[in-house]
Tab-separated table of C-alpha atoms and ligand atoms in Angstrom:
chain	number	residue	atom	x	y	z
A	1381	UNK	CA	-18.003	12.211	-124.114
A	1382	UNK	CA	-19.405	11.031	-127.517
A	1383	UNK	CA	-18.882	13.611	-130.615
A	1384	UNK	CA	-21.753	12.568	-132.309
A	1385	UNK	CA	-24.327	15.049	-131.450
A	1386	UNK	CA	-23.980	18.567	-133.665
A	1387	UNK	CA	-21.385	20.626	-132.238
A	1388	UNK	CA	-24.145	23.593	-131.797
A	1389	UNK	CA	-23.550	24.016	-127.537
A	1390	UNK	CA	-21.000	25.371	-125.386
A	1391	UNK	CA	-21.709	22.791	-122.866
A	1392	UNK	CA	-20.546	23.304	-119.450
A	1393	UNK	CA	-18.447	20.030	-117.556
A	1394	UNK	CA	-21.707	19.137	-115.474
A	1395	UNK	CA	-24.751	16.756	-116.019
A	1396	UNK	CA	-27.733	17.159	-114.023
A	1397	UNK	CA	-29.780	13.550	-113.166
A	1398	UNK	CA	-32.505	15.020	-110.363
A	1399	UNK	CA	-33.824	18.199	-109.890
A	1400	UNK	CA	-36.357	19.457	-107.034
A	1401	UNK	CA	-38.135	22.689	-106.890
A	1402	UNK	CA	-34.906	24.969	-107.333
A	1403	UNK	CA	-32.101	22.735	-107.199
A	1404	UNK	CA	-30.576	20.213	-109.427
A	1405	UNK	CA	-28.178	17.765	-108.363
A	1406	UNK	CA	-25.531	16.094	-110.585
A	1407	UNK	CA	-24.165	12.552	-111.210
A	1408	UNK	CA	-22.673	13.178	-108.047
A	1409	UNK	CA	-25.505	13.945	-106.086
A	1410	UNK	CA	-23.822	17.721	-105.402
A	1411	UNK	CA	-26.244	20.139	-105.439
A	1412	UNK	CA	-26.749	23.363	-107.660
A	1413	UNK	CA	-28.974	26.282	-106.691
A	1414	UNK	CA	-30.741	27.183	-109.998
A	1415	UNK	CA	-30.896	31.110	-111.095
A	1416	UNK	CA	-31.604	29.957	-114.300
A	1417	UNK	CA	-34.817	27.506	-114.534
A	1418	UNK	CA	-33.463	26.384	-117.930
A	1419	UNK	CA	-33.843	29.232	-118.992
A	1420	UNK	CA	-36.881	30.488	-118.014
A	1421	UNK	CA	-38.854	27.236	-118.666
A	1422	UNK	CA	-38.938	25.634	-115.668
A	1423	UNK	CA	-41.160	28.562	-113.849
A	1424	UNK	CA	-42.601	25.495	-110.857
A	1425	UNK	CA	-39.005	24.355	-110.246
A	1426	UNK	CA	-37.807	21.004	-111.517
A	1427	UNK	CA	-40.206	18.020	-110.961
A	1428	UNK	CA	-43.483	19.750	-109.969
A	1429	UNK	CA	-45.885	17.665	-108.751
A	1430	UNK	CA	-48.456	18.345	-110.699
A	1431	UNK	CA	-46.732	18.463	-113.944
A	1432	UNK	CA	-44.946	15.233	-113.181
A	1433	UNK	CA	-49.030	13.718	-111.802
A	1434	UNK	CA	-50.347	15.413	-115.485
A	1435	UNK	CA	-47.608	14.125	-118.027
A	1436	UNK	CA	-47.619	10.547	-115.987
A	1437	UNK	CA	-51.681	10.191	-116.223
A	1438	UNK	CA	-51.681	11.722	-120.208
A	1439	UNK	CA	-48.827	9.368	-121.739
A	1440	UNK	CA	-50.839	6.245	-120.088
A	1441	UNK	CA	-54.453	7.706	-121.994
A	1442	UNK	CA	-53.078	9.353	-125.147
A	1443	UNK	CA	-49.836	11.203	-126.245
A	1444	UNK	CA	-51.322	12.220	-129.887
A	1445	UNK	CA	-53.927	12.153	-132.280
A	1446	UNK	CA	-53.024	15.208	-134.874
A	1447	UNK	CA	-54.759	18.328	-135.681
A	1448	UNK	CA	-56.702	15.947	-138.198
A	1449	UNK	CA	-59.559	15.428	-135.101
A	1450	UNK	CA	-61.099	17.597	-132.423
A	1451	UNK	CA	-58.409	17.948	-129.196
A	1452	UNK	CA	-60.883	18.451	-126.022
A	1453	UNK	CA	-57.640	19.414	-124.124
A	1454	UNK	CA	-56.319	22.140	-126.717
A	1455	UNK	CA	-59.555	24.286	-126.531
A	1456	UNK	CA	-59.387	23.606	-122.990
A	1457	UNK	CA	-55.812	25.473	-122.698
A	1458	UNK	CA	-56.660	27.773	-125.566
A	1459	UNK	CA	-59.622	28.890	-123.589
A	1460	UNK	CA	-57.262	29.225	-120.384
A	1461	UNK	CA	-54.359	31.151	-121.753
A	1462	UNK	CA	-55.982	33.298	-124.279
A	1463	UNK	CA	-58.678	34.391	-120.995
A	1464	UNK	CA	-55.245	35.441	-119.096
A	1465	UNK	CA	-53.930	37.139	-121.996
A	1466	UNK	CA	-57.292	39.255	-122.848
A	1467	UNK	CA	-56.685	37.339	-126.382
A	1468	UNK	CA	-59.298	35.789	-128.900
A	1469	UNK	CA	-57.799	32.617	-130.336
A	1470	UNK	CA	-54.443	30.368	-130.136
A	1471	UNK	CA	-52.509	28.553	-132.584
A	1472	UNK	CA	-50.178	25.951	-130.726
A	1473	UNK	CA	-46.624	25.047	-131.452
A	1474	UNK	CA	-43.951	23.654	-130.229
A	1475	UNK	CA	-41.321	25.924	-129.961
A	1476	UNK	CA	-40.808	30.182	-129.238
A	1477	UNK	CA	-39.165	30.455	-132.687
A	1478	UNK	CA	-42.489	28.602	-134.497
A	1479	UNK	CA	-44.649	30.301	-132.219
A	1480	UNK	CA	-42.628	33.951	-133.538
A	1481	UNK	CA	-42.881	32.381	-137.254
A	1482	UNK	CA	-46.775	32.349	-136.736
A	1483	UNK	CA	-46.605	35.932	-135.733
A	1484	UNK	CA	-44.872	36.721	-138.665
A	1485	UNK	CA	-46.863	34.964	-141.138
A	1486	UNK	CA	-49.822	36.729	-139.473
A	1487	UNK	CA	-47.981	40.192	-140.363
A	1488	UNK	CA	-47.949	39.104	-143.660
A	1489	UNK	CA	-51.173	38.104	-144.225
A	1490	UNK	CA	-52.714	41.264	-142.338
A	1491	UNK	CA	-50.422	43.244	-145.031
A	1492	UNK	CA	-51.676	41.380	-147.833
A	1493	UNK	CA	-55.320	42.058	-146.811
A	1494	UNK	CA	-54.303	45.998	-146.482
A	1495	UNK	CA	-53.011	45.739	-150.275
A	1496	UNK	CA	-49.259	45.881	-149.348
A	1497	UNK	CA	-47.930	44.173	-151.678
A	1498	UNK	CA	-44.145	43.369	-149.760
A	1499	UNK	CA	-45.093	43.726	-145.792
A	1500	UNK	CA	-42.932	44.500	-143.766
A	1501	UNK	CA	-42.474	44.032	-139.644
A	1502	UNK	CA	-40.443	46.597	-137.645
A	1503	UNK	CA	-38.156	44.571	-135.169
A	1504	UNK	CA	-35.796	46.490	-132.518
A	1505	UNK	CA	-32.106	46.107	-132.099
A	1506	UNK	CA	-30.738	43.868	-129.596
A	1507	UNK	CA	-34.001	41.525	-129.675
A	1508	UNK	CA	-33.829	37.728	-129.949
A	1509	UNK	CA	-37.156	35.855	-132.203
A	1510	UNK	CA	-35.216	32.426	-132.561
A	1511	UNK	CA	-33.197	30.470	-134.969
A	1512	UNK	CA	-35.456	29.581	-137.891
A	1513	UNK	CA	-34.457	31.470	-140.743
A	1514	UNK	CA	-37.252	34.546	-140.607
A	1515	UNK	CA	-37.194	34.777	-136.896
A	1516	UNK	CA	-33.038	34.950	-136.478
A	1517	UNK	CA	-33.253	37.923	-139.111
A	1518	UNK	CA	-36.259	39.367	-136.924
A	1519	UNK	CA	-33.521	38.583	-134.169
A	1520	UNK	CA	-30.966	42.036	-134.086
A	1521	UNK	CA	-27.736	40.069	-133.138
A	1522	UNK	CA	-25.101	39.925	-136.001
A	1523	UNK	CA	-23.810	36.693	-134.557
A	1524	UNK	CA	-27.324	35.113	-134.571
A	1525	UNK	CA	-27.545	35.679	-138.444
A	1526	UNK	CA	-23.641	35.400	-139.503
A	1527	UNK	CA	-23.178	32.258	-142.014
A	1528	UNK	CA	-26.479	31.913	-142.294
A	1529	UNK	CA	-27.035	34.658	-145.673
A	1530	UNK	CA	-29.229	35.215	-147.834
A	1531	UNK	CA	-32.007	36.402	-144.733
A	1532	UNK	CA	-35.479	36.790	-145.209
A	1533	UNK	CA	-36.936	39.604	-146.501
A	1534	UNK	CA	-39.340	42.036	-144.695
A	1535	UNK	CA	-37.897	43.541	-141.562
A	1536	UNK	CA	-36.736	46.831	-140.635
A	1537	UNK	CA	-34.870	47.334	-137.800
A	1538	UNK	CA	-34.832	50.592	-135.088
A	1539	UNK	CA	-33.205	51.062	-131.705
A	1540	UNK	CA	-34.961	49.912	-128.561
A	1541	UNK	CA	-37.054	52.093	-126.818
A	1542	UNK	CA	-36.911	54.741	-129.156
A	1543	UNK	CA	-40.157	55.916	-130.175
A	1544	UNK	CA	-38.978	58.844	-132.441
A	1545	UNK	CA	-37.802	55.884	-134.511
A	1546	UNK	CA	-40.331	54.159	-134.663
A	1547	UNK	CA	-42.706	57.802	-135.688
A	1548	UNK	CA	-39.390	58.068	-138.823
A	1549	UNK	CA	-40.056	54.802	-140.168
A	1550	UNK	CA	-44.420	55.071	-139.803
A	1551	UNK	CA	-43.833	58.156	-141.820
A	1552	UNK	CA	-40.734	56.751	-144.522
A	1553	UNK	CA	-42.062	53.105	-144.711
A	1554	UNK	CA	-45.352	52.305	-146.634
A	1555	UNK	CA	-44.738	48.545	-146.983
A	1556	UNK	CA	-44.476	48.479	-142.880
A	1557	UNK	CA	-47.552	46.336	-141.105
A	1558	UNK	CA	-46.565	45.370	-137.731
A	1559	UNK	CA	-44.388	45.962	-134.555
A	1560	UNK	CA	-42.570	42.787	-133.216
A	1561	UNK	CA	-40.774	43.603	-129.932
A	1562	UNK	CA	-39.923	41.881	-126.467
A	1563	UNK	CA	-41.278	43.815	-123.230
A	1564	UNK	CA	-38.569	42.980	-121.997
A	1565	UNK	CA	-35.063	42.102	-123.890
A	1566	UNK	CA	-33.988	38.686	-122.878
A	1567	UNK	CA	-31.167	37.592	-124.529
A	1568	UNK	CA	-30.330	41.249	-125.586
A	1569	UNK	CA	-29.097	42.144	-121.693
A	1570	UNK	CA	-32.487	42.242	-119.509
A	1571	UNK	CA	-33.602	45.163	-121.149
A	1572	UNK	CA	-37.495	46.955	-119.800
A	1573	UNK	CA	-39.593	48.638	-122.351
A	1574	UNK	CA	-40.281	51.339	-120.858
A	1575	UNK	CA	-44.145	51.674	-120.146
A	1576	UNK	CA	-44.652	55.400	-121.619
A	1577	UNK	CA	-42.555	53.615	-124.494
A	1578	UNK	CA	-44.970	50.633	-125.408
A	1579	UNK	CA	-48.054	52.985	-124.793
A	1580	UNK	CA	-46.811	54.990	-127.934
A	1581	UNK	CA	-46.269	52.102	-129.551
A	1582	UNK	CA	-49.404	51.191	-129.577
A	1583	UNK	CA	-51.017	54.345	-130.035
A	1584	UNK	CA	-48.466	54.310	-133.490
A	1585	UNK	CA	-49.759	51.138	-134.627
A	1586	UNK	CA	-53.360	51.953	-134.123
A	1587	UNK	CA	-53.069	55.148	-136.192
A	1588	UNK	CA	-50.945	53.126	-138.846
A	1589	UNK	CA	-53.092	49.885	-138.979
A	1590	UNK	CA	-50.238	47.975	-137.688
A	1591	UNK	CA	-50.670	45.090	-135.610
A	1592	UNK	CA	-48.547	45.644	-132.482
A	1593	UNK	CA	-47.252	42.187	-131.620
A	1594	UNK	CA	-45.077	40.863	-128.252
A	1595	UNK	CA	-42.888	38.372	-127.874
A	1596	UNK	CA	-43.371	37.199	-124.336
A	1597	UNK	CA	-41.547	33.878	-124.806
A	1598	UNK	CA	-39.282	34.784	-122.109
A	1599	UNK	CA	-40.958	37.150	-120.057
A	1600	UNK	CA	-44.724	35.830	-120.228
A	1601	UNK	CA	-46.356	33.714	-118.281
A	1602	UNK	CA	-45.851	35.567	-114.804
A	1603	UNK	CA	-42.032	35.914	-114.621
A	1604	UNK	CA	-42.418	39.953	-114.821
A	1605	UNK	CA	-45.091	39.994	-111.625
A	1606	UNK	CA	-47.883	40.192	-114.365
A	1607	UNK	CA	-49.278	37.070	-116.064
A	1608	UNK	CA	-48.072	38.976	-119.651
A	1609	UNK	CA	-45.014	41.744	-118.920
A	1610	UNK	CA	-46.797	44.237	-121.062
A	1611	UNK	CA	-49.769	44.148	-118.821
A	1612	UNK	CA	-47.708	46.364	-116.424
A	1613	UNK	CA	-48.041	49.496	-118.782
A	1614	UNK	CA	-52.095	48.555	-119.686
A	1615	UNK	CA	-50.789	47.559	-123.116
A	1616	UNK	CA	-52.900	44.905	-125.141
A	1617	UNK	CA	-51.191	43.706	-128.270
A	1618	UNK	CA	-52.714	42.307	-131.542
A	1619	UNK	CA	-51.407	38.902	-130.964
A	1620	UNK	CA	-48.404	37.531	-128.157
A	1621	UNK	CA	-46.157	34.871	-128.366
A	1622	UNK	CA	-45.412	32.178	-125.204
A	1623	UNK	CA	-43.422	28.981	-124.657
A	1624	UNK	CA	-40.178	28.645	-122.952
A	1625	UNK	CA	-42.351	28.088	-119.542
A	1626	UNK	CA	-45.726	27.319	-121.248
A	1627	UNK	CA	-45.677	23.747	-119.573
A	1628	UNK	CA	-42.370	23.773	-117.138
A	1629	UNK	CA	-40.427	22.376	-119.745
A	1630	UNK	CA	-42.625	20.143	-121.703
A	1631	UNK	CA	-42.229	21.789	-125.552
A	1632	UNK	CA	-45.225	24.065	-126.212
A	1633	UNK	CA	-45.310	27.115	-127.796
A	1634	UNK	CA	-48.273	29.339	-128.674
A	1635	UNK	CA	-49.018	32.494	-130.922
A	1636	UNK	CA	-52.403	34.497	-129.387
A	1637	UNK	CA	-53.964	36.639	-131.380
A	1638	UNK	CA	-57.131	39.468	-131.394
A	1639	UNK	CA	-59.899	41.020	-133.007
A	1640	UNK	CA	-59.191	40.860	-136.707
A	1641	UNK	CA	-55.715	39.148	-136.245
A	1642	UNK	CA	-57.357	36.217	-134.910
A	1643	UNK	CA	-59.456	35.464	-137.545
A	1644	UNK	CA	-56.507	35.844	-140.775
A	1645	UNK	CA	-55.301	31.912	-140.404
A	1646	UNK	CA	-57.718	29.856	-142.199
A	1647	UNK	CA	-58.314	25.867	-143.269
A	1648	UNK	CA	-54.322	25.499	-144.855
A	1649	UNK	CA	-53.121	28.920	-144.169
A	1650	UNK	CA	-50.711	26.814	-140.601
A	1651	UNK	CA	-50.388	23.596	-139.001
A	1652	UNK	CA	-47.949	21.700	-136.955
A	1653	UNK	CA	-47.887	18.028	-136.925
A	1654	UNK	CA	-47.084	18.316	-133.462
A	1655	UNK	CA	-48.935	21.312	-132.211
A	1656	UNK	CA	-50.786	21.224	-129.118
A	1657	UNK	CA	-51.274	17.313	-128.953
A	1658	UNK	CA	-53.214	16.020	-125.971
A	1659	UNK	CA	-49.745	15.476	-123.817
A	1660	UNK	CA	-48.223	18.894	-124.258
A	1661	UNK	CA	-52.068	20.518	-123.830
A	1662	UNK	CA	-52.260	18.488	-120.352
A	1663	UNK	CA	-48.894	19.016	-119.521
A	1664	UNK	CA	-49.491	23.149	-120.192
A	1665	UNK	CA	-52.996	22.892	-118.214
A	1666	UNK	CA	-51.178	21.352	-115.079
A	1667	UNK	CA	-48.582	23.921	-115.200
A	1668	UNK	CA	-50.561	27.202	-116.120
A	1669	UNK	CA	-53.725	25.968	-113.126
A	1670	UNK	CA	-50.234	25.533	-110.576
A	1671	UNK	CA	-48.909	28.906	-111.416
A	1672	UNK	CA	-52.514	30.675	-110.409
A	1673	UNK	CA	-53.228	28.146	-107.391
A	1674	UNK	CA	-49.688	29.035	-105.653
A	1675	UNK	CA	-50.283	32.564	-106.702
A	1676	UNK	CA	-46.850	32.488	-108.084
A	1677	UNK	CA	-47.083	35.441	-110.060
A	1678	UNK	CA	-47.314	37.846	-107.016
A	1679	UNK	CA	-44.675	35.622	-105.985
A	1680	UNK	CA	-42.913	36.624	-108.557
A	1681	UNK	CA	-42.986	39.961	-108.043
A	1682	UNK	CA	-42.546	40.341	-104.842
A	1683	UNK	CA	-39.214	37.883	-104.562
A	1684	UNK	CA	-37.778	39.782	-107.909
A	1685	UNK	CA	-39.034	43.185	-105.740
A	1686	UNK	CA	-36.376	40.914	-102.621
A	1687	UNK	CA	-33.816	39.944	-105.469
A	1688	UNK	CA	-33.162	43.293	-106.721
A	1689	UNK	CA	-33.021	45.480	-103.447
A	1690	UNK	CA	-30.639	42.647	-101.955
A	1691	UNK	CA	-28.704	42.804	-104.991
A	1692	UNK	CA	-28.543	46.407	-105.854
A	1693	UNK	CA	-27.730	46.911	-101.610
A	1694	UNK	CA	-24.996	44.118	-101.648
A	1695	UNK	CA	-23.244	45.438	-104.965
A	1696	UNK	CA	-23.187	49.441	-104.722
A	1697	UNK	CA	-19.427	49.906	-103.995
A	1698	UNK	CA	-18.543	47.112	-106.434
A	1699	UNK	CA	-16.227	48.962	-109.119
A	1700	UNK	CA	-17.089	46.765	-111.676
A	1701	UNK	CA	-21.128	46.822	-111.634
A	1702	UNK	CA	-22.607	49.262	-113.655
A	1703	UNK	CA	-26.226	48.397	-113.110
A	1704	UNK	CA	-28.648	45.760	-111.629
A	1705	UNK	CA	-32.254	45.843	-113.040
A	1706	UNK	CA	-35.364	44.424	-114.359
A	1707	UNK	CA	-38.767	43.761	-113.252
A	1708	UNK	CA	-39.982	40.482	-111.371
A	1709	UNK	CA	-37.840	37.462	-111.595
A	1710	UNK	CA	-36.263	38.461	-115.132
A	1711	UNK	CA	-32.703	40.508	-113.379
A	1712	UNK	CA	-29.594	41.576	-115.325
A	1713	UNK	CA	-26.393	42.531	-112.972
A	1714	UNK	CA	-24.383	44.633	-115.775
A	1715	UNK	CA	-20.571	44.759	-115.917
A	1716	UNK	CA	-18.366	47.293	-117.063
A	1717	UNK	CA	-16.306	44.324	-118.971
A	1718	UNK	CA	-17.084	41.232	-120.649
A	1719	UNK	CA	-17.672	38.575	-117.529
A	1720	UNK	CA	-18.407	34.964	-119.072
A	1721	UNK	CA	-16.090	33.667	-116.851
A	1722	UNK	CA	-18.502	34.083	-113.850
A	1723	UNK	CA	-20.848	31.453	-115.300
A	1724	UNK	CA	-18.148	28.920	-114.364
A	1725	UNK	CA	-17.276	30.480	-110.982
A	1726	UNK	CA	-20.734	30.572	-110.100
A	1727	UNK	CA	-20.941	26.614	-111.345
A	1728	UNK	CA	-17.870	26.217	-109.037
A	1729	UNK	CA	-19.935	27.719	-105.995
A	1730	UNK	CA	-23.093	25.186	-106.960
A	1731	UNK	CA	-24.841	28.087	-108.617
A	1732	UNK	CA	-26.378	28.256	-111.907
A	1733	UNK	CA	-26.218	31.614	-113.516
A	1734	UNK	CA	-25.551	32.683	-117.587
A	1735	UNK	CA	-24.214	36.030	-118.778
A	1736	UNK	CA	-26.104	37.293	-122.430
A	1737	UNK	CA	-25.140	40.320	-124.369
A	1738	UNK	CA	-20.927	39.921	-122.996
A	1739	UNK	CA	-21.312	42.047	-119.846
A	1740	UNK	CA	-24.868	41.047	-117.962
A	1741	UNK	CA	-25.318	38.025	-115.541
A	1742	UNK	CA	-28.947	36.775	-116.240
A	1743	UNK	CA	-31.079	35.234	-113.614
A	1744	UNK	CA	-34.361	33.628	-114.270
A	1745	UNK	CA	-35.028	31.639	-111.463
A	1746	UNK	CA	-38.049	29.287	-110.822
A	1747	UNK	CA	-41.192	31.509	-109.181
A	1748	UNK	CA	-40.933	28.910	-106.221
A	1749	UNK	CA	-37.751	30.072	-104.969
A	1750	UNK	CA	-38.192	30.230	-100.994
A	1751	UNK	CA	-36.704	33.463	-99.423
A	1752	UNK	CA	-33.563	31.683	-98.661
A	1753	UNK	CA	-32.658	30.756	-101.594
A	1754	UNK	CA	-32.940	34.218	-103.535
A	1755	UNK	CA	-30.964	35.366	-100.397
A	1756	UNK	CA	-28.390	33.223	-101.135
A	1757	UNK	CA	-28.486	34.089	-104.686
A	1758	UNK	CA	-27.544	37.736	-103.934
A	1759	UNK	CA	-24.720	36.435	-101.265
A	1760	UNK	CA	-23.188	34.407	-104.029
A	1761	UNK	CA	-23.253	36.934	-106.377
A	1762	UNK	CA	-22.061	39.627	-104.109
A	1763	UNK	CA	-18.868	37.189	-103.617
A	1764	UNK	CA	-18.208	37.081	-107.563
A	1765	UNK	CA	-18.667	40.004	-108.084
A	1766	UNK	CA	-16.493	40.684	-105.056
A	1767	UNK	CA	-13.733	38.269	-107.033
A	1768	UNK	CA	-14.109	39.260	-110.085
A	1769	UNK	CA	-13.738	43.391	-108.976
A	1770	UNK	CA	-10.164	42.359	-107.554
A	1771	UNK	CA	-9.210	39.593	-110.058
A	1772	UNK	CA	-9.273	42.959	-112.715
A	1773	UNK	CA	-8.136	45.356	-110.245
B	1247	LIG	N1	-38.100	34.703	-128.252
B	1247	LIG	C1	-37.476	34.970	-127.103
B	1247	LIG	C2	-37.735	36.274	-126.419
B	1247	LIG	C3	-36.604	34.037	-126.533
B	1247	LIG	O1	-35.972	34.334	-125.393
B	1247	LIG	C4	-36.392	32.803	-127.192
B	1247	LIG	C5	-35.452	31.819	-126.651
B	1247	LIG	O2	-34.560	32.130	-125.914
B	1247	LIG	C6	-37.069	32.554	-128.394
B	1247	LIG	C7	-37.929	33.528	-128.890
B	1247	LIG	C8	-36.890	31.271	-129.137
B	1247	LIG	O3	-37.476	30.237	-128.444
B	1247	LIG	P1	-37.109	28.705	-128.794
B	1247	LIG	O4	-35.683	28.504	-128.395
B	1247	LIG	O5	-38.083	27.901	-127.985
B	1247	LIG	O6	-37.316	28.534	-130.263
């Protein structure tokens, strides 16, 4: 292979030409069961129909105009996602980490209006915002940020799911005007929020003036069983973040926001050159209309509900699993030892899996899985896990 692409990916040994629904077959033609839906983006399964039918009939009318005219297509989706997300108004993007950075810079403005003169957003350990330089300092891995000193300024950091924390810093913090946090931890090991958890939250931010703000990049747009994942504990936030599987792997990202939060960006205050331009707005459309037509969010819940008795059943007397959760088709099987490795057994055994956070396999799997399939998920897992166990033994 070439060297002349940045060296920023360890790539695995495999190149994928064709995918359908939940497989994806390589140069070869041998064929890979997905777990991972590139990483939660590709919530239809690879070559959808109707996203394939949308992006084919947009690039032959129009690809792009700029945010300089009206977009017909943009309010269209705006209207769409922000009705599903009981949200006011949406700023498009193209990316989680710009969709996060307009979060942010809506923190900071909401501060500013409050007469805090250095605002300040409360972000929780083991959460992942991106790579741009404010959202990999919202992010609480070390390994994210290493190299990349001097970060931005404005975060402080507390342990997940901790709301006495959170209570210490509302009462020891002044400058502090907003909550960023993931319902559930992605990148950070599968990790839930617990319900009781984000309802204090919120009640925190209301009595503070904070605006409480989610990053549902990775578990939004049904994954979790609910169209947003706080909307299983009756939480509404200020403003919510989605992209990842906005349009099934065209890039879109958005930032939602509320009440007053939705009215702080003015004329100049934001843009993207890019942003929700008629091709990603169609392609988003197609993809958000499929996902409520094939009801794939109950889908979702109840094949994560099949996923996660099958594998908690099939791995109880494995020595070296220490927990299997989650909630809908976001899972984490947790080791008692780092297990990177398995990504490249599992690739061995035409399975596509990724450990996060050293010790937990990850599975994000399109919401069109059949029944067989997430079946065979949990056999293949049970046998690497099976492996693996006496491989350390
Ligand atoms: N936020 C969360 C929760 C994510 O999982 C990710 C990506 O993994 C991001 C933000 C960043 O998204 P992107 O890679 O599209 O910038």
């Amino acid at each position: 292979m070439s060297d002349s692409v940045m060296n920023t990916y360890a790539r695995l040994p495999v190149a994928f030409e064709r995918g359908e629904g939940a497989w994806l077959l390589d140069q070869q033609g041998t064929r890979y069961l997905d777990a991972l839906g590139g990483i939660a983006v590709c919530a239809l399964g690879h070559a959808h129909p109707a996203v394939t039918e949308a992006i084919r009939d947009q690039a032959g009318k129009l690809v792009h105009t700029s945010n300089l005219y009206e977009i017909p297509l943009q309010r269209e989706l705006a209207d769409l996602v922000t009705g599903l997300a009981g949200m006011d108004r949406a700023f498009f993007c193209n990316s989680g980490a710009e969709a996060n950075e307009a979060a942010i810079k809506l923190a900071r403005l909401h501060g500013h209006r409050r007469g805090v003169e250095l605002p300040h957003v409360v972000v929780a350990e083991g959460a992942f915002h991106g790579r741009t330089l404010a959202t990999l300092t919202a992010t609480g891995n070390r390994k994210v940020q290493a190299g990349f000193e001097p970060l931005v300024n404005g975060f402080v950091r507390v342990p997940f799911n901790d709301l006495d924390a959170l209570s210490t810093v509302a009462a020891n913090t002044p400058s502090a005007v907003a909550v960023l946090l993931e319902p559930i931890q992605g990148e950070g090991g599968i990790r839930v929020a617990e319900d009781a958890y984000l309802r204090g939250v919120r009640e925190l931010c209301d009595r503070h003036g904070w605006l409480l703000m989610f990053d549902e990049i990775q578990c939004g747009m049904g994954r979790s069983g609910r169209f947003l994942a706080c909307q299983h504990s009756g939480v509404q936030p200020d403003v919510v973040t989605l992209a990842k599987a906005l349009a099934n792997g065209f890039p879109i990202g958005v930032c939602m926001a509320r009440g007053g939060a939705a009215e702080l960006f003015q004329p100049g205050n934001h843009g993207s050159t890019f942003g929700g331009n008629p091709l990603a707005c169609r392609a988003a459309l197609a993809t958000v209309r499929t996902l409520l037509e094939e009801q794939l969010i109950e889908r979702a819940e109840a094949l994560g509900a099949r996923l996660l008795q099958g594998l908690s059943a099939a791995l109880e007397n494995s020595d070296a699993v220490v927990a299997v959760r989650g909630r809908g088709l976001m899972l984490g099987v947790e080791f008692d030892r780092p297990c990177r490795e398995l990504v490249t057994r599992a690739l061995a055994k035409g399975l596509l899996i990724n450990v996060t956070a050293e010790t937990v396999i990850r599975l994000l799997p399109p919401l069109t899985l059949t029944d067989e399939q997430a079946d065979r998920i949990v056999d293949l897992i049970a046998e690497l896990a099976a492996e693996f166990s006496a491989a350390c033994a």
